[in-house]
Amino acid sequence: MGMTMTQKILAAHAGLDRVEPGQLIMADLDLVLGNDITSPVAVKEFERIGAEGVFDKGKVAIVPDHFTPNKDIKSAEQCRLIRDFAYRHEIENYFEIGQMGIEHALIPEKGLAVPGDVIIGADSHTCTYGALGAFSTGVGSTDMAAGMASGKCWFKVPEAIRFNLKGKLQPWVSGKDVILHIIGQVGVDGALYQSMEYGGEGLAALSMDDRFTMANMAIEAGAKNGIFEVDDKTIAYVKEHSDREYRIFKADEDAVYTRVIDINLSDIRPTVAFPHLPENTRTIDEVGEVTIDQVVIGSCTNGRIEDLRAAARLLKDKKVHPRVRTIIFPATQKIYLQAMREGLLEIFVEAGAAVSTPTCGPCLGGHMGVLGKGERAVATTNRNFVGRMGHPESEVYLASPAVAAASAITGRISSPEEVMK
Amino acid sequence: MIQGKVIKYGDNIDTDVIIPARYLNTTDPAELAGHCMEDLDKTFTGRVKPGDIMAAGRNFGCGSSREHAPIALKAAGISCIIAETFARIFYRNAINIGLPILECPEAAREIDEGDQVQVDVKTGKIVNLTKGSVYQAEPFPDFMQEIIRADGLIHYVRERMKRS
Ligand code: SF4
């Protein structure tokens, strides 16, 4: 019986020739990640272990991004705690305000994730680096603490669902629409405990940014990880960002999958997830009349340069609707700078949108765009749970940057085709 | 052996409702417990008693990796959670902090709010004392039993690091 991509990576990191689904293994880690919400808990647990230092100063990354720049005294204290920890243990990859970005956009950009890696992060969207052909998964703070001390983590070897991609995306359709379509199809627990493995001829048509977005939302289908086959685009990305050695793992021809799902990219329409679950999807043609109060474009799902370019194409020489607060936050400093150089930020400000420094801010209802009672937002983020962006009676509709920008202009959930005709 | 009264919820109970992000600027278990479940059920913190058991449907604990979620439930007094299925990060977090959780679809469906339930974490046996029904959940594999016996992952790792 053959192994999937994920199973092969895990076997190699556990020093085993092969692994079986369900097997419990101890794997060596290439990176352990935490943020300003999860690291404070991890630091306390780390101290309880009584280890002298972290297992490898170059293989721990700490990124304060959730409540930063600090929103209040309590979050400032949390950041102080992790900053002290990072300095005391000489963590090489601690990224201070001004350097930091949203962790899952930052880590690949800094070359800290490459194909074949095993990465854990105390943040559920750590699965993002699967776009690079790495095994990466979200864990909790205690796992982070144990990982920092020992360089190891326990895993139950997952089964996998294989997604065979074919065709090409239509104009105004992006990786976000594909992953929302898939979650709508399999459900929020459709891939529970499993890997989502992507490959097929359609892969070539997806940009790296599309793949990051799709791998990012594997957790919204309940998956342990999402992972893409490595191709020329992956190699080009990795060479541009990292000088680390990488290793390409391919699934065996006779790998066993619980399901094989064919996805024809050409058939996918712009897709929106209605409150309060990412599986409540409708194509843009089925949305109906939904007026909105806020648009948020950014996050670890859709705060990359292609996302901003898509939004700018729509917002150029237009104004956002006077009743719609539009907040755009590039995911990293590098993306911010790039957007500035390309004139995208100017387009946003001219259109009447607010542009923010990199932060998770509104995505988790933290700061910089919290919703009031009964308010509705279209967001390019990844979760629309009750209270996710603020008041428990507010609503979040998940969409692509193109749909979000189109909606910002019209004041209701709209198709980019409608605005650009 | 754990015994307690059941508080029951539905499917897809996510970590944002277990503990909303706006309270994540603290790591204090008691403070987190004070806001536990409030976006879904304002009565929870007022009525939960130490030892109570939580029952729920599918995909319990989905969403963010915040360990604050099992910490808040544990600090609120919840002694054990029985669900049809758990989201995987919540599952590992609960084990790692020593909060027993059991996956048992029949028990999760048939147990009702207010039932008195007894749980043997070691064997996975669940007894509904109110209804007189008995269920068998899959017991934890040895490795996880070891973590639970060691009172969580931290003790487990400390022991192993001392030995090596
Ligand atoms: S942008 Fe949102 S989903 Fe991504 S890491 Fe930040 S809070 Fe989490």
XYZ file of C-alpha atoms and ligand atoms in Angstrom:
593
model
C 0.000 0.000 0.000
C 1.480 3.352 -1.028
C 1.753 6.505 1.028
C 0.362 9.999 0.513
C 2.569 13.127 0.425
C 1.816 13.843 4.063
C 2.482 10.285 5.182
C 5.869 10.275 3.412
C 6.957 13.563 4.993
C 5.909 12.342 8.437
C 7.674 8.992 7.982
C 10.904 10.736 6.965
C 10.748 13.012 10.022
C 10.049 10.112 12.360
C 12.996 8.119 11.015
C 10.683 5.417 9.656
C 10.527 3.739 6.252
C 6.779 3.787 6.284
C 3.829 4.800 8.405
C 0.205 3.685 8.461
C -2.845 5.895 8.951
C -3.741 6.032 12.638
C -0.181 5.280 13.768
C 1.137 7.543 16.548
C 4.591 8.873 15.796
C 7.126 11.318 17.248
C 8.436 13.583 14.462
C 11.374 16.000 14.292
C 10.369 19.600 13.729
C 11.848 22.102 11.276
C 10.008 25.076 12.762
C 7.937 25.875 15.857
C 5.795 29.004 15.593
C 3.723 31.094 17.961
C 1.972 34.469 18.110
C 1.146 37.051 20.778
C -1.984 35.182 21.931
C -0.672 31.636 22.054
C 2.984 32.242 22.975
C 2.322 33.733 26.445
C 0.625 30.464 27.455
C 3.444 28.500 25.786
C 6.150 30.501 27.592
C 4.587 29.647 30.956
C 4.378 25.967 30.022
C 7.934 26.032 28.652
C 9.157 27.294 31.989
C 7.391 24.423 33.750
C 9.355 21.943 31.637
C 12.557 23.412 33.060
C 14.534 23.118 29.806
C 17.659 25.261 29.695
C 16.938 26.660 26.278
C 15.026 26.101 23.078
C 16.057 23.111 20.946
C 17.323 25.318 18.109
C 17.370 29.129 18.148
C 16.962 29.236 14.385
C 13.945 26.944 14.356
C 11.603 28.874 16.612
C 9.592 31.811 15.263
C 7.551 34.220 17.349
C 5.361 36.787 15.635
C 3.275 39.303 17.581
C 0.470 39.967 15.103
C -2.952 39.488 16.686
C -3.349 42.420 19.058
C -0.433 44.431 17.687
C 0.475 47.239 17.508
C -0.829 46.690 21.025
C -4.492 47.488 21.405
C -4.513 47.850 25.189
C -2.411 47.471 28.325
C -3.145 43.791 28.741
C -2.014 42.933 25.222
C 1.073 45.112 25.707
C 1.911 43.026 28.778
C 1.485 39.816 26.795
C 3.835 41.103 24.107
C 6.334 42.177 26.755
C 6.353 38.649 28.118
C 7.082 37.036 24.751
C 9.590 39.721 23.768
C 11.531 39.063 26.988
C 11.392 35.342 26.284
C 12.599 35.836 22.706
C 15.562 37.967 23.825
C 16.445 35.725 26.746
C 16.532 32.634 24.556
C 18.077 34.464 21.587
C 15.253 33.435 19.271
C 16.536 34.369 15.812
C 13.125 34.672 14.243
C 11.341 37.063 16.557
C 9.742 39.782 14.445
C 9.064 43.100 16.138
C 6.484 45.679 15.032
C 7.905 47.243 11.893
C 9.366 43.914 10.821
C 6.439 41.674 11.543
C 3.520 40.753 9.361
C 0.664 38.334 9.767
C 2.547 35.163 10.626
C 1.321 32.931 7.809
C 2.189 35.467 5.140
C 5.483 36.294 6.860
C 6.939 32.804 7.402
C 7.050 31.774 3.699
C 8.208 35.266 2.708
C 11.126 35.020 5.149
C 12.077 31.643 3.673
C 11.314 29.808 6.917
C 9.113 27.175 5.269
C 10.316 24.999 2.374
C 9.066 21.820 0.690
C 9.342 18.690 2.817
C 9.405 20.532 6.175
C 7.447 19.512 9.257
C 6.170 22.666 10.951
C 3.906 23.191 13.931
C 2.466 26.512 14.951
C 0.309 27.528 17.859
C -2.160 29.012 15.421
C -4.706 27.023 13.480
C -3.820 28.555 10.110
C -0.286 27.188 10.272
C -1.589 24.793 7.607
C -0.883 27.622 5.097
C 2.658 26.363 4.291
C 1.197 23.241 2.711
C 1.120 25.443 -0.397
C 4.890 24.863 -0.528
C 4.673 21.079 -0.221
C 5.471 21.122 3.495
C 3.559 19.374 6.265
C 2.415 22.157 8.549
C -0.332 22.101 11.093
C -1.856 24.092 13.908
C -1.403 22.982 17.500
C -1.959 24.511 20.922
C 0.345 26.366 23.277
C 1.372 23.273 25.223
C 2.481 21.566 22.012
C 4.388 24.717 21.132
C 6.125 24.667 24.518
C 7.030 20.987 24.225
C 8.154 21.556 20.615
C 10.405 24.476 21.597
C 11.997 22.388 24.337
C 12.404 19.079 22.520
C 12.219 19.814 18.787
C 9.636 17.069 18.526
C 5.879 16.668 18.361
C 3.530 13.696 18.464
C 1.200 13.104 15.547
C -1.426 10.616 14.572
C -0.723 9.774 10.923
C -3.705 11.067 8.919
C -5.627 9.605 6.025
C -6.096 11.899 3.046
C -8.613 13.217 0.565
C -7.131 13.783 -2.866
C -8.315 16.765 -4.916
C -7.656 16.412 -8.639
C -7.595 19.854 -10.177
C -8.276 20.454 -13.831
C -9.214 23.366 -16.067
C -8.428 27.050 -15.544
C -9.937 29.798 -13.403
C -12.321 32.227 -15.090
C -11.698 35.990 -14.837
C -12.399 37.361 -11.318
C -12.231 33.873 -9.828
C -9.360 33.122 -7.435
C -8.036 30.525 -5.007
C -10.457 31.902 -2.390
C -13.452 30.975 -4.521
C -12.006 27.512 -5.092
C -11.491 26.793 -1.406
C -14.909 28.227 -0.448
C -16.442 26.028 -3.155
C -14.612 22.989 -1.745
C -15.635 23.715 1.869
C -19.216 24.207 0.674
C -18.985 20.770 -0.913
C -17.275 18.766 1.865
C -18.505 20.726 4.912
C -16.692 22.199 7.923
C -15.868 18.722 9.237
C -15.596 17.042 5.836
C -11.854 16.522 6.163
C -11.733 16.027 9.942
C -8.398 14.484 11.057
C -7.393 14.126 7.378
C -5.023 15.744 4.898
C -6.333 17.588 1.862
C -3.864 16.815 -0.924
C -3.986 18.850 -4.125
C -2.582 17.917 -7.506
C -3.469 17.367 -11.126
C -3.033 19.268 -14.362
C -5.053 22.251 -13.091
C -2.412 22.996 -10.478
C -0.263 24.806 -13.043
C -3.026 27.409 -13.445
C -2.929 28.380 -9.770
C -0.514 31.064 -8.588
C 1.412 30.641 -5.338
C -0.882 33.227 -3.736
C -3.918 31.166 -4.791
C -2.314 28.084 -3.249
C -1.486 29.861 0.016
C -5.130 30.936 0.287
C -6.370 27.406 -0.352
C -3.936 25.704 2.025
C -4.739 28.359 4.638
C -8.387 27.313 4.813
C -7.800 23.551 5.116
C -8.626 23.975 8.815
C -12.044 25.365 7.868
C -12.824 21.905 6.448
C -11.564 20.383 9.698
C -8.370 19.084 8.028
C -5.103 18.428 9.784
C -3.254 19.931 6.839
C -3.638 20.946 3.229
C -0.761 20.209 0.887
C 0.083 20.907 -2.751
C 2.284 18.948 -5.106
C 5.529 20.778 -5.745
C 5.943 22.155 -9.279
C 8.060 24.768 -11.089
C 6.129 27.622 -9.500
C 6.829 26.273 -6.021
C 10.537 25.881 -6.770
C 10.724 29.396 -8.202
C 9.043 30.801 -5.072
C 11.309 28.883 -2.723
C 14.495 29.867 -4.574
C 13.453 33.499 -4.434
C 12.804 33.439 -0.695
C 15.073 30.867 0.886
C 18.502 29.321 0.602
C 17.535 26.380 2.776
C 17.733 22.884 1.369
C 14.364 21.453 0.487
C 13.027 17.998 -0.249
C 10.237 17.107 -2.630
C 7.875 14.334 -1.586
C 5.492 12.853 -4.124
C 2.563 10.616 -3.264
C 3.013 6.996 -4.358
C 1.073 5.918 -7.431
C -0.831 3.478 -5.257
C -1.362 5.838 -2.329
C -4.682 5.197 -0.603
C -7.203 8.044 -0.230
C -10.500 8.055 1.621
C -11.978 10.007 -1.284
C -10.827 11.393 -4.614
C -12.640 14.569 -5.605
C -12.361 16.110 -9.073
C -12.447 19.883 -9.155
C -12.913 21.575 -12.505
C -11.540 25.072 -11.942
C -13.276 26.349 -15.083
C -16.692 25.711 -13.506
C -16.105 27.722 -10.339
C -17.933 31.017 -9.883
C -17.111 33.766 -7.366
C -18.310 32.245 -4.103
C -19.467 33.726 -0.792
C -19.827 31.965 2.581
C -22.838 33.221 4.532
C -22.942 33.471 8.336
C -22.104 31.640 10.537
C -20.144 28.807 8.970
C -17.608 28.707 6.123
C -19.626 25.840 4.573
C -22.706 28.034 3.993
C -21.587 28.904 0.507
C -23.490 30.380 -2.394
C -22.230 31.430 -5.782
C -22.369 35.143 -6.423
C -25.345 34.494 -8.707
C -27.359 33.116 -5.777
C -26.520 35.791 -3.210
C -29.533 38.078 -3.607
C -29.715 41.501 -1.971
C -27.397 41.737 1.049
C -26.500 45.267 2.116
C -23.310 45.737 4.128
C -21.695 48.125 6.600
C -18.033 47.151 6.346
C -15.522 45.551 4.016
C -12.280 44.048 5.243
C -9.590 43.094 2.757
C -6.520 41.388 4.165
C -5.598 38.631 6.675
C -3.448 35.516 6.376
C -5.950 34.246 3.833
C -6.022 37.182 1.422
C -3.573 39.931 2.371
C -0.952 39.117 -0.279
C 0.090 41.234 -3.214
C -2.164 39.550 -5.786
C -5.107 40.074 -3.457
C -4.355 43.780 -3.222
C -3.893 44.013 -6.979
C -7.305 42.420 -7.534
C -8.917 44.883 -5.134
C -7.105 47.813 -6.742
C -8.254 46.850 -10.234
C -11.820 47.294 -9.029
C -11.305 50.356 -6.854
C -9.241 52.340 -9.344
C -10.933 55.655 -10.123
C -13.966 54.653 -8.078
C -15.249 55.506 -4.628
C -16.331 53.132 -1.932
C -19.996 53.421 -0.989
C -20.452 56.233 1.581
C -22.071 53.861 4.092
C -19.375 51.190 3.829
C -16.279 51.407 6.020
C -13.563 49.798 3.936
C -10.409 48.620 5.678
C -7.471 47.185 3.773
C -4.517 45.668 5.545
C -1.517 44.310 3.638
C -0.299 41.173 5.402
C 3.406 42.041 5.721
C 5.712 45.032 5.523
C 7.148 43.704 2.270
C 3.687 43.468 0.722
C 2.872 46.937 2.074
C 5.978 48.360 0.409
C 5.284 46.560 -2.838
C 1.701 47.853 -2.827
C 3.021 51.351 -2.219
C 5.489 51.111 -5.109
C 2.805 49.801 -7.453
C 0.505 52.674 -6.511
C -2.114 50.381 -5.009
C -2.225 52.171 -1.659
C -2.883 55.440 -3.435
C -5.790 53.856 -5.294
C -7.233 52.612 -1.994
C -6.929 55.933 -0.203
C -8.308 57.837 -3.197
C -11.271 55.463 -3.221
C -11.983 56.276 0.417
C -10.625 53.118 2.038
C -8.545 53.035 5.214
C -5.175 51.313 4.850
C -3.708 49.679 7.938
C -0.318 48.455 9.036
C -0.058 44.640 9.071
C -2.110 43.155 11.934
C -4.730 40.476 12.466
C -6.900 43.241 13.959
C -10.419 42.979 12.560
C -10.118 39.348 11.418
C -10.677 38.052 14.927
C -12.679 40.993 16.237
C -9.570 42.253 18.015
C -9.269 45.903 17.038
C -9.192 48.174 13.954
C -12.647 47.325 12.635
C -14.789 45.586 15.243
C -18.475 45.255 14.261
C -21.422 46.544 16.291
C -24.766 44.878 16.901
C -26.568 43.859 13.725
C -23.780 45.060 11.423
C -22.694 43.111 8.372
C -19.266 42.802 6.819
C -17.850 41.235 3.709
C -14.378 40.012 4.609
C -11.601 38.213 2.785
C -10.767 36.429 6.041
C -11.402 32.765 6.797
C -13.991 32.500 9.573
C -17.507 33.806 9.955
C -18.420 32.244 13.293
C -20.805 33.982 15.697
C -19.056 37.057 17.114
C -15.896 36.498 15.094
C -15.564 40.145 14.054
C -17.279 41.736 17.019
C -20.788 41.767 18.445
C -22.411 38.318 18.695
C -25.273 39.641 16.583
C -23.028 40.908 13.784
C -22.518 38.981 10.547
C -19.484 38.133 8.426
C -19.669 37.056 4.784
C -16.484 35.465 3.468
C -15.399 36.283 -0.053
C -12.468 36.932 -2.379
C -10.720 40.327 -2.568
C -12.439 40.978 -5.905
C -15.925 40.358 -4.519
C -15.083 42.343 -1.371
C -13.869 45.334 -3.395
C -16.893 45.200 -5.708
C -19.165 45.088 -2.666
C -17.366 48.043 -1.089
C -18.297 50.095 -4.146
C -21.961 49.104 -4.403
C -22.746 48.768 -0.688
C -24.156 45.268 -1.094
C -22.580 41.910 -1.885
C -21.755 42.223 -5.563
C -20.014 40.496 -8.397
C -16.837 42.084 -9.799
C -18.393 41.562 -13.241
C -21.208 43.927 -12.291
C -18.823 46.714 -11.270
C -16.455 46.303 -14.218
C -18.979 46.033 -17.036
C -14.231 7.919 37.793
C -15.954 11.145 36.826
C -19.586 11.874 37.648
C -21.602 14.974 36.979
C -24.648 16.697 35.561
C -24.728 17.319 31.820
C -24.794 20.657 30.044
C -25.566 20.068 26.389
C -24.906 21.996 23.158
C -25.211 21.290 19.411
C -22.872 20.846 16.432
C -19.806 22.900 15.458
C -19.287 24.606 18.824
C -16.302 26.747 17.811
C -13.498 28.177 19.916
C -14.720 31.721 19.202
C -17.892 31.045 21.187
C -16.121 28.949 23.837
C -13.925 31.963 24.549
C -14.294 35.062 22.325
C -11.058 36.591 21.008
C -11.746 39.875 22.804
C -10.817 38.148 26.077
C -7.572 36.645 24.804
C -5.520 39.494 26.202
C -5.262 37.438 29.372
C -4.056 33.921 30.135
C -5.621 33.756 33.613
C -7.831 30.609 33.725
C -10.331 32.101 36.208
C -10.781 35.262 34.120
C -11.217 33.186 30.940
C -13.730 30.938 32.719
C -15.790 34.009 33.587
C -16.503 34.602 29.877
C -16.751 30.987 28.771
C -19.567 30.299 26.233
C -21.058 33.760 26.737
C -21.693 34.544 23.050
C -23.756 31.370 22.724
C -25.242 30.951 26.184
C -25.194 33.784 28.679
C -26.501 31.464 31.427
C -23.542 29.065 31.254
C -21.176 30.734 33.706
C -23.991 31.216 36.192
C -25.165 27.617 36.208
C -22.053 25.500 35.606
C -21.000 23.570 38.728
C -17.599 21.988 39.377
C -17.673 18.452 37.983
C -20.341 19.084 35.346
C -19.964 17.172 32.094
C -20.415 18.789 28.702
C -22.086 16.920 25.849
C -22.208 18.178 22.260
C -22.614 17.173 18.643
C -20.172 17.100 15.742
C -16.872 18.951 15.332
C -16.686 20.313 18.884
C -13.941 22.928 19.345
C -13.520 23.809 15.677
C -11.747 26.986 14.697
C -8.772 28.603 16.308
C -5.975 26.769 18.098
C -6.402 28.837 21.260
C -5.673 26.613 24.231
C -7.613 29.234 26.151
C -10.745 27.317 25.046
C -10.138 24.022 26.905
C -8.484 26.022 29.701
C -11.636 28.146 30.102
C -13.912 25.090 30.118
C -11.714 23.282 32.627
C -11.465 26.331 34.871
C -15.247 26.816 34.651
C -15.586 23.394 36.261
C -16.191 21.085 33.288
C -14.729 17.690 34.189
C -15.156 15.908 30.865
C -16.555 16.479 27.374
C -18.463 13.879 25.375
C -19.075 14.726 21.715
C -19.886 13.002 18.436
C -16.571 14.252 17.030
C -13.953 16.814 18.044
C -11.962 19.227 15.903
C -8.418 17.910 15.956
C -6.524 20.846 17.504
C -9.052 21.055 20.331
C -8.653 17.308 20.813
C -4.878 17.518 21.262
C -5.094 20.642 23.380
C -7.556 19.030 25.767
C -5.352 15.965 26.185
C -2.239 18.093 26.533
C -3.753 20.101 29.393
C -5.332 17.048 31.013
C -9.027 17.682 30.253
C -10.620 14.293 29.492
C -12.660 14.158 26.294
C -14.470 11.233 24.757
C -15.722 10.691 21.249
C -18.934 8.662 21.343
C -21.648 9.546 18.792
C -24.457 7.485 20.388
C -23.832 8.805 23.884
C -23.473 12.363 22.591
C -26.788 12.127 20.768
C -28.809 10.378 23.480
C -27.584 12.134 26.607
C -29.784 15.106 27.446
C -29.261 18.339 29.314
C -29.489 17.702 33.054
C -28.776 13.934 32.933
C -26.452 12.495 35.579
C -23.578 10.776 33.787
C -20.638 8.682 34.944
C -17.456 8.350 32.872
C -14.499 6.009 33.216
C -11.807 7.786 31.224
C -9.490 4.794 31.338
C -11.879 2.304 29.764
C -14.082 4.719 27.842
C -17.253 3.456 29.553
C -20.040 6.033 29.826
C -23.091 5.388 32.027
C -26.165 7.593 31.873
C -27.482 7.195 35.432
C -30.673 9.141 34.697
C -31.692 7.022 31.706
C -29.962 3.789 32.718
C -28.082 3.460 29.435
C -24.458 2.407 28.934
C -22.080 3.372 26.100
C -18.579 2.435 25.136
C -16.275 5.120 23.718
C -12.976 4.172 22.140
C -10.449 4.270 24.994
C -7.347 6.448 24.502
C -4.339 4.740 22.928
C -1.536 3.893 25.387
C 0.550 6.881 24.382
C -2.228 9.342 25.222
C -3.010 7.426 28.422
C 0.611 8.047 29.363
C 0.243 11.776 28.739
C -2.956 11.858 30.784
C -1.336 9.785 33.552
C 1.583 12.216 33.588
C -1.037 14.986 34.127
C -0.502 16.532 30.710
C 2.179 16.841 28.070
C 4.455 19.167 30.037
C 5.097 16.635 32.784
C 5.469 13.935 30.174
C 8.138 15.892 28.254
C 9.893 16.901 31.496
C 10.177 13.270 32.525
C 11.497 12.225 29.139
C 14.018 15.070 28.969
C 15.316 14.200 32.424
C 15.820 10.590 31.381
C 17.690 11.377 28.162
S -5.324 36.987 10.078
Fe -7.027 36.085 11.209
S -7.003 33.919 10.779
Fe -5.028 34.758 10.135
S -3.667 34.447 11.880
Fe -4.569 36.473 12.104
S -6.411 36.178 13.361
Fe -5.782 34.176 12.612
